[in-house]
mmCIF file of C-alpha atoms in Angstrom:
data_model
loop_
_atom_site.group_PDB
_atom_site.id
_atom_site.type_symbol
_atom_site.label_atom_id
_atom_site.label_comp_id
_atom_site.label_asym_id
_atom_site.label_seq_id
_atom_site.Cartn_x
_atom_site.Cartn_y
_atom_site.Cartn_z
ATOM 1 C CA UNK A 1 31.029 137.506 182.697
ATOM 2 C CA UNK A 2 32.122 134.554 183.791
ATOM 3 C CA UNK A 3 34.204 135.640 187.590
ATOM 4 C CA UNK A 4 31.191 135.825 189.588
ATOM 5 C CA UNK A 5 33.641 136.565 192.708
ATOM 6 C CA UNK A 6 32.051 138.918 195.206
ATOM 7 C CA UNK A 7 29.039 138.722 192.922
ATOM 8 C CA UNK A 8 27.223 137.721 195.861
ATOM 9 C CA UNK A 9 25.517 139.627 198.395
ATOM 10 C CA UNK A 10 24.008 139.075 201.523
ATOM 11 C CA UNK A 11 21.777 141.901 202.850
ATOM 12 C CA UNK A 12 20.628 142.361 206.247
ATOM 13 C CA UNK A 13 17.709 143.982 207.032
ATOM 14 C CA UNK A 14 17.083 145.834 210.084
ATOM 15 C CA UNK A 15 14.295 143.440 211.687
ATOM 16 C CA UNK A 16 14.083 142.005 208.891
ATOM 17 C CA UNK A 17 15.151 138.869 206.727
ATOM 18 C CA UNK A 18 18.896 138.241 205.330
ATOM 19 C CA UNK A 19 18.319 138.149 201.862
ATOM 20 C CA UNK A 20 20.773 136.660 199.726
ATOM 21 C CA UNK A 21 21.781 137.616 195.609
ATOM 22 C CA UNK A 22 23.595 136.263 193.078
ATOM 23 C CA UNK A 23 25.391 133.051 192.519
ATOM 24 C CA UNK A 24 24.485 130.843 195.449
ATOM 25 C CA UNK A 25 22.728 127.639 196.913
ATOM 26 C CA UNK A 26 21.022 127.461 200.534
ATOM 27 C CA UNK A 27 21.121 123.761 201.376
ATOM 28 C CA UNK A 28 19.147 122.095 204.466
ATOM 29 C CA UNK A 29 20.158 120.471 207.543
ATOM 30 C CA UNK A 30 20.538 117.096 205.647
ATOM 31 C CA UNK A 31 22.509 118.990 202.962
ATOM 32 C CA UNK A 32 19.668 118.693 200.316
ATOM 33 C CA UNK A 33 19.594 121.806 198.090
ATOM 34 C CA UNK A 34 16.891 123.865 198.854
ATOM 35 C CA UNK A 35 16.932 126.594 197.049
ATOM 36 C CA UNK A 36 18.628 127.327 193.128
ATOM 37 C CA UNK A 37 16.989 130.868 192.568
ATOM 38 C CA UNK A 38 19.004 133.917 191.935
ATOM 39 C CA UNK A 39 17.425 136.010 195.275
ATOM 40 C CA UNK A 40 16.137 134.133 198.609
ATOM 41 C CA UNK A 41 15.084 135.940 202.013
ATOM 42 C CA UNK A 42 16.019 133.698 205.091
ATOM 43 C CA UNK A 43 14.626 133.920 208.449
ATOM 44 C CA UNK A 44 16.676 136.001 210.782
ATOM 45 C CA UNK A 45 14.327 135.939 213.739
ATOM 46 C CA UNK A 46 13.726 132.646 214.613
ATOM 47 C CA UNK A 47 9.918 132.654 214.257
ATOM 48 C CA UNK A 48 9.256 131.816 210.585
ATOM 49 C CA UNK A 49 7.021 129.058 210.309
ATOM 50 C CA UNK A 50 8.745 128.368 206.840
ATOM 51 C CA UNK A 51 12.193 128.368 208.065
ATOM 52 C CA UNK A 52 14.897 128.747 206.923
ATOM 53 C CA UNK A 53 13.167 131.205 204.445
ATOM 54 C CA UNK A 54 11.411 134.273 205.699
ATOM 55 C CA UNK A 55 7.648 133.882 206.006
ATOM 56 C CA UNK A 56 6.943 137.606 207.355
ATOM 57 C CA UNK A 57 6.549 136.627 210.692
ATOM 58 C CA UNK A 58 8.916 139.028 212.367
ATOM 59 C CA UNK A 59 6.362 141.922 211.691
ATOM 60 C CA UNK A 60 4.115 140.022 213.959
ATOM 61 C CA UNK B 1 48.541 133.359 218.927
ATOM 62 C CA UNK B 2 45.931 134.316 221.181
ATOM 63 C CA UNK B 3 46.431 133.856 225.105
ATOM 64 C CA UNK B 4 42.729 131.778 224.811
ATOM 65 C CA UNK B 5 44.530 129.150 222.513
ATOM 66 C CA UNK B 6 44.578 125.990 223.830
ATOM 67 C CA UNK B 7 46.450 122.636 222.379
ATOM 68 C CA UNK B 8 45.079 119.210 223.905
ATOM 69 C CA UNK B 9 47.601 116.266 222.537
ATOM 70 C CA UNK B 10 47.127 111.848 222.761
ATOM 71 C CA UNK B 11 49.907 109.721 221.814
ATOM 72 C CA UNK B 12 49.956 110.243 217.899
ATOM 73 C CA UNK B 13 48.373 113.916 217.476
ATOM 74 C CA UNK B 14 48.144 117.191 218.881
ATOM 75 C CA UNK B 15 44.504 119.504 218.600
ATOM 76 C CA UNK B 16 44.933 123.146 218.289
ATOM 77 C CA UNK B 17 42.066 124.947 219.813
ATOM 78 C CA UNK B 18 41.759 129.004 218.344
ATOM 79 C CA UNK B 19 38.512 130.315 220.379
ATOM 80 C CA UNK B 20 38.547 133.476 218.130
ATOM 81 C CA UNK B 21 38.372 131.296 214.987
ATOM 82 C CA UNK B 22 35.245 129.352 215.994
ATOM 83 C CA UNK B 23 31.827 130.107 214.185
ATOM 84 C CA UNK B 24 29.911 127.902 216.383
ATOM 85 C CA UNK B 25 28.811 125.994 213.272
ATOM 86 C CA UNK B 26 28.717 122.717 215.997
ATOM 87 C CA UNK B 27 29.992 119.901 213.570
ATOM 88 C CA UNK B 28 32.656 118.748 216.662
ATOM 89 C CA UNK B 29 30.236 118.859 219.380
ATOM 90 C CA UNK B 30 27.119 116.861 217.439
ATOM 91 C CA UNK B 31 29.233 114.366 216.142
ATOM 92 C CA UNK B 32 31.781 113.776 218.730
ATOM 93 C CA UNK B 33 30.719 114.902 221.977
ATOM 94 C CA UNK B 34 33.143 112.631 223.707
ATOM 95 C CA UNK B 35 35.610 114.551 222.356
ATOM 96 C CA UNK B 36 34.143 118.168 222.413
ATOM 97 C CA UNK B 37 32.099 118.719 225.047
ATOM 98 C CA UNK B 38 31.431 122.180 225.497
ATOM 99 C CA UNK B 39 30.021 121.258 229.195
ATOM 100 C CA UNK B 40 32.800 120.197 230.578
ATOM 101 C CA UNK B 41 36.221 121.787 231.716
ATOM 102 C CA UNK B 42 38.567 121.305 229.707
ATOM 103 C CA UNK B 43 36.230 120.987 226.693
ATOM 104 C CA UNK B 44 38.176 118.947 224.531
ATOM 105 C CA UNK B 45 39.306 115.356 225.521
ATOM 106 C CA UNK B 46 41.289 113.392 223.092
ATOM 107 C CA UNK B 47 41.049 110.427 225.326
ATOM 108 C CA UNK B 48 37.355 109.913 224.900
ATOM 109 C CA UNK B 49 37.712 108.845 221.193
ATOM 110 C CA UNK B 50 40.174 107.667 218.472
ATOM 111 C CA UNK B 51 43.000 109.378 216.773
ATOM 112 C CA UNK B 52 40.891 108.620 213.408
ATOM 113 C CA UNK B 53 37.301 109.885 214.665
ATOM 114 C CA UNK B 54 38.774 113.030 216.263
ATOM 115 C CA UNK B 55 41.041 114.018 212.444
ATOM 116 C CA UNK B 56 37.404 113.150 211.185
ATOM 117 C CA UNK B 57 36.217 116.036 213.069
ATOM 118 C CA UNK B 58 38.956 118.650 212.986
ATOM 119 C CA UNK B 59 38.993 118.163 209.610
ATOM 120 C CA UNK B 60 35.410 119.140 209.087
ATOM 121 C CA UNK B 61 35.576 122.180 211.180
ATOM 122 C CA UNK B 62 34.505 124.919 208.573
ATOM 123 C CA UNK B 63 37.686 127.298 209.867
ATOM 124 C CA UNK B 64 40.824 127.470 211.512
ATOM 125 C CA UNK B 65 39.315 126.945 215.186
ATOM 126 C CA UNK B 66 40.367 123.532 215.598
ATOM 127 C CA UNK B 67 43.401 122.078 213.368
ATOM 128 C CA UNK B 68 45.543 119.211 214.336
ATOM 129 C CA UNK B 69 49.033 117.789 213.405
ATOM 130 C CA UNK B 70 50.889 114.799 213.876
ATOM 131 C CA UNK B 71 53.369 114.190 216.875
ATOM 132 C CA UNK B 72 56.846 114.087 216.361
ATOM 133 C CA UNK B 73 57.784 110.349 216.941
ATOM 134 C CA UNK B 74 61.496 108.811 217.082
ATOM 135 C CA UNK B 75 62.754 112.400 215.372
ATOM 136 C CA UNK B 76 60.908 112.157 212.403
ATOM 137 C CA UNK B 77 57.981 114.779 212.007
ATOM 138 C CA UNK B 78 55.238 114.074 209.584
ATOM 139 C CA UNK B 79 53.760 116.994 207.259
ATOM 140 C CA UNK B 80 50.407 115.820 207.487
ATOM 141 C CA UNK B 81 48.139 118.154 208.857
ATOM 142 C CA UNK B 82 44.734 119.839 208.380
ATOM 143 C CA UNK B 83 44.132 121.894 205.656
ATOM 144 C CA UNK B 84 40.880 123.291 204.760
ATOM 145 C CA UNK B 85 40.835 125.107 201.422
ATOM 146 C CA UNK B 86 37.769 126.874 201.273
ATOM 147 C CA UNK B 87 37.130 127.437 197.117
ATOM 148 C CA UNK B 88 34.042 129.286 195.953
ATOM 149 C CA UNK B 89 32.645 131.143 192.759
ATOM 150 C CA UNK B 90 29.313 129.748 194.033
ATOM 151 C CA UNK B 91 28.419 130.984 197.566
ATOM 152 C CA UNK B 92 27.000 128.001 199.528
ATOM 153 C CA UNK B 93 24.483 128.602 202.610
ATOM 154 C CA UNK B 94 24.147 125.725 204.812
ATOM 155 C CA UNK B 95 21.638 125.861 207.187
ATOM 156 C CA UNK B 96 22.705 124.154 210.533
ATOM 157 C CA UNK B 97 20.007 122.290 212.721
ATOM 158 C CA UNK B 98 18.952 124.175 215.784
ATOM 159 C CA UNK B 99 22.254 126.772 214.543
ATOM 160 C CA UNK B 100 23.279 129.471 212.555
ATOM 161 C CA UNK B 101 23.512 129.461 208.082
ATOM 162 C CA UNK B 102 27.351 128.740 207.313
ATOM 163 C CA UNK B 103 28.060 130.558 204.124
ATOM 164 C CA UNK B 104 31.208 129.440 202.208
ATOM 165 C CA UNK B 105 32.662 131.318 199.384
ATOM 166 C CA UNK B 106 33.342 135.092 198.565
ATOM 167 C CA UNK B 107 30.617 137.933 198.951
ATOM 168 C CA UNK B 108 29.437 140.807 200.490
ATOM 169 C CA UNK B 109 27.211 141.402 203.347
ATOM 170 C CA UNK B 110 25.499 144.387 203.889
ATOM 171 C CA UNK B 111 24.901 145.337 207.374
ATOM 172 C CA UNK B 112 21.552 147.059 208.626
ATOM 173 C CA UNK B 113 22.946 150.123 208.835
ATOM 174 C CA UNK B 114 24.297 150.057 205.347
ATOM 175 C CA UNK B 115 27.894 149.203 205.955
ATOM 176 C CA UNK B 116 29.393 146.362 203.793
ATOM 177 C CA UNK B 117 31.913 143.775 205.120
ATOM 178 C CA UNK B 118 33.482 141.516 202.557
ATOM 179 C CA UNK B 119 33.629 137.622 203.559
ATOM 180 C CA UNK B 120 36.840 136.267 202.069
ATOM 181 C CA UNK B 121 35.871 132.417 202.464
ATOM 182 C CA UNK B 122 33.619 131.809 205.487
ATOM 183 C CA UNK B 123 31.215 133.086 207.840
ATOM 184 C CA UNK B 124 27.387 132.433 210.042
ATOM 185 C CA UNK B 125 24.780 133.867 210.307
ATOM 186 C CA UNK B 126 22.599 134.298 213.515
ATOM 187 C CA UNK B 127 19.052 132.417 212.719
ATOM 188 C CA UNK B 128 17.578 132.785 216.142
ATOM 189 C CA UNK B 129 17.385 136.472 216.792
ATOM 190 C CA UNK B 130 19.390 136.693 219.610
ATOM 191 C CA UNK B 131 22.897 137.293 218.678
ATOM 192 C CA UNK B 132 25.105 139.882 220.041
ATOM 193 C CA UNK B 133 27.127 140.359 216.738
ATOM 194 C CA UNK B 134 24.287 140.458 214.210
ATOM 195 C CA UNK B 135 24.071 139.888 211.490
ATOM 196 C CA UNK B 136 26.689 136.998 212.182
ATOM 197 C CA UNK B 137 26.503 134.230 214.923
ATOM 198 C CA UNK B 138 28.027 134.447 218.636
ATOM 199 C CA UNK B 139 26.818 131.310 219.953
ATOM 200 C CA UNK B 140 24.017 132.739 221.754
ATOM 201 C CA UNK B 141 21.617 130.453 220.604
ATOM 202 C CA UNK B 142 23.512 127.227 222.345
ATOM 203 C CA UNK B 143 22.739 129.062 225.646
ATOM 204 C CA UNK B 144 19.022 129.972 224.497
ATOM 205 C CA UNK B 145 18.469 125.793 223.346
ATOM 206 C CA UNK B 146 17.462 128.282 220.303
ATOM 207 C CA UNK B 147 13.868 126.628 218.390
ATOM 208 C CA UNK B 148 12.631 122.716 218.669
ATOM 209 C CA UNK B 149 11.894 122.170 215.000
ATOM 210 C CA UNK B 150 14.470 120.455 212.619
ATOM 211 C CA UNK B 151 15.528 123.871 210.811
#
């Protein structure tokens, strides 16, 4: 399979994380790639300590 | 076009301002606040920088929101203006400092109440928690000074 069109998904939890599928990269504020994994959970909340992933702090 | 639309013009271009296109990704307003200063009334003045800087910008706007073209001088028009072809297999998610995550390419997003929304080329997503159009961005956060640290 090699059209990975709409292969992507972004899910948002309610109060939760956005967490993101498929083909994909997250890069930083200086445009470094931070992430190459096929699934990633990103902070939605403002208040992860680990930003811009999800570090569970929501729940708090 | 949209009764908010607003075109601001110097001597060799004219700036196309689309409210209703803008994702508040920032890029004009960081770089060149001379030029886009969301502070001040009218927000955009093309007088504060040059022609090249401000094409810099408009050209780096992830959408349509601001687009320019050249002025028609001596009857002759030139075709250059903006284009921004947005191409994507690979979804890209740029965080923005002290903003929302640009994403850039084609995918779905699945809202918390279950309903998808497909994303043709471009969208943001609200990082600080206190959007009005979750999941996406509404430029709350600019009001809010949103969090101190670099992400």
């Amino acid at each position: 399979m090699s059209n990975t069109q709409h292969k992507t998904k972004a899910t948002a939890f309610k109060d939760g994380p956005l967490m993101i599928e498929g083909n994909f990269s997250i890069k930083g504020v200086d445009g470094v790639i931070l992430s190459t994994m096929d699934k990633a959970y990103l902070c939605r909340c403002g208040k992860s300590a680990n930003k811009p992933f999800c570090d569970g702090s929501h729940k708090k | 076009m949209d009764k908010n639309d607003r075109s601001y013009s110097n001597e060799e271009i004219t700036v196309h301002w689309k409210p209703k296109e803008c994702i508040h990704a920032g890029t004009c307003f960081r770089e060149l606040r001379k030029v886009f200063d969301p502070s001040r009334r009218p927000w955009i003045d093309l007088g504060q920088g040059t022609t090249e800087q401000i094409i810099d910008i408009v050209e780096r706007c992830p959408t349509d929101a601001l687009t320019f073209e050249r002025n028609v001088t001596n009857g002759v028009t030139s075709n250059e203006t903006s284009s921004k072809p947005v191409t994507a297999e690979k979804v890209t998610f740029s965080v923005m400092r002290n903003g929302p995550i640009l994403a850039e390419g084609k995918f779905t997003v699945i809202k918390p109440d279950g309903s998808e929304q497909e994303i043709k080329s471009i969208t943001s997503f609200c990082r600080c928690g206190m959007s009005r159009t979750q999941p996406f961005c509404d430029g709350t956060h600019n009001k809010q000074g949103f969090f101190p640290d670099n992400y």
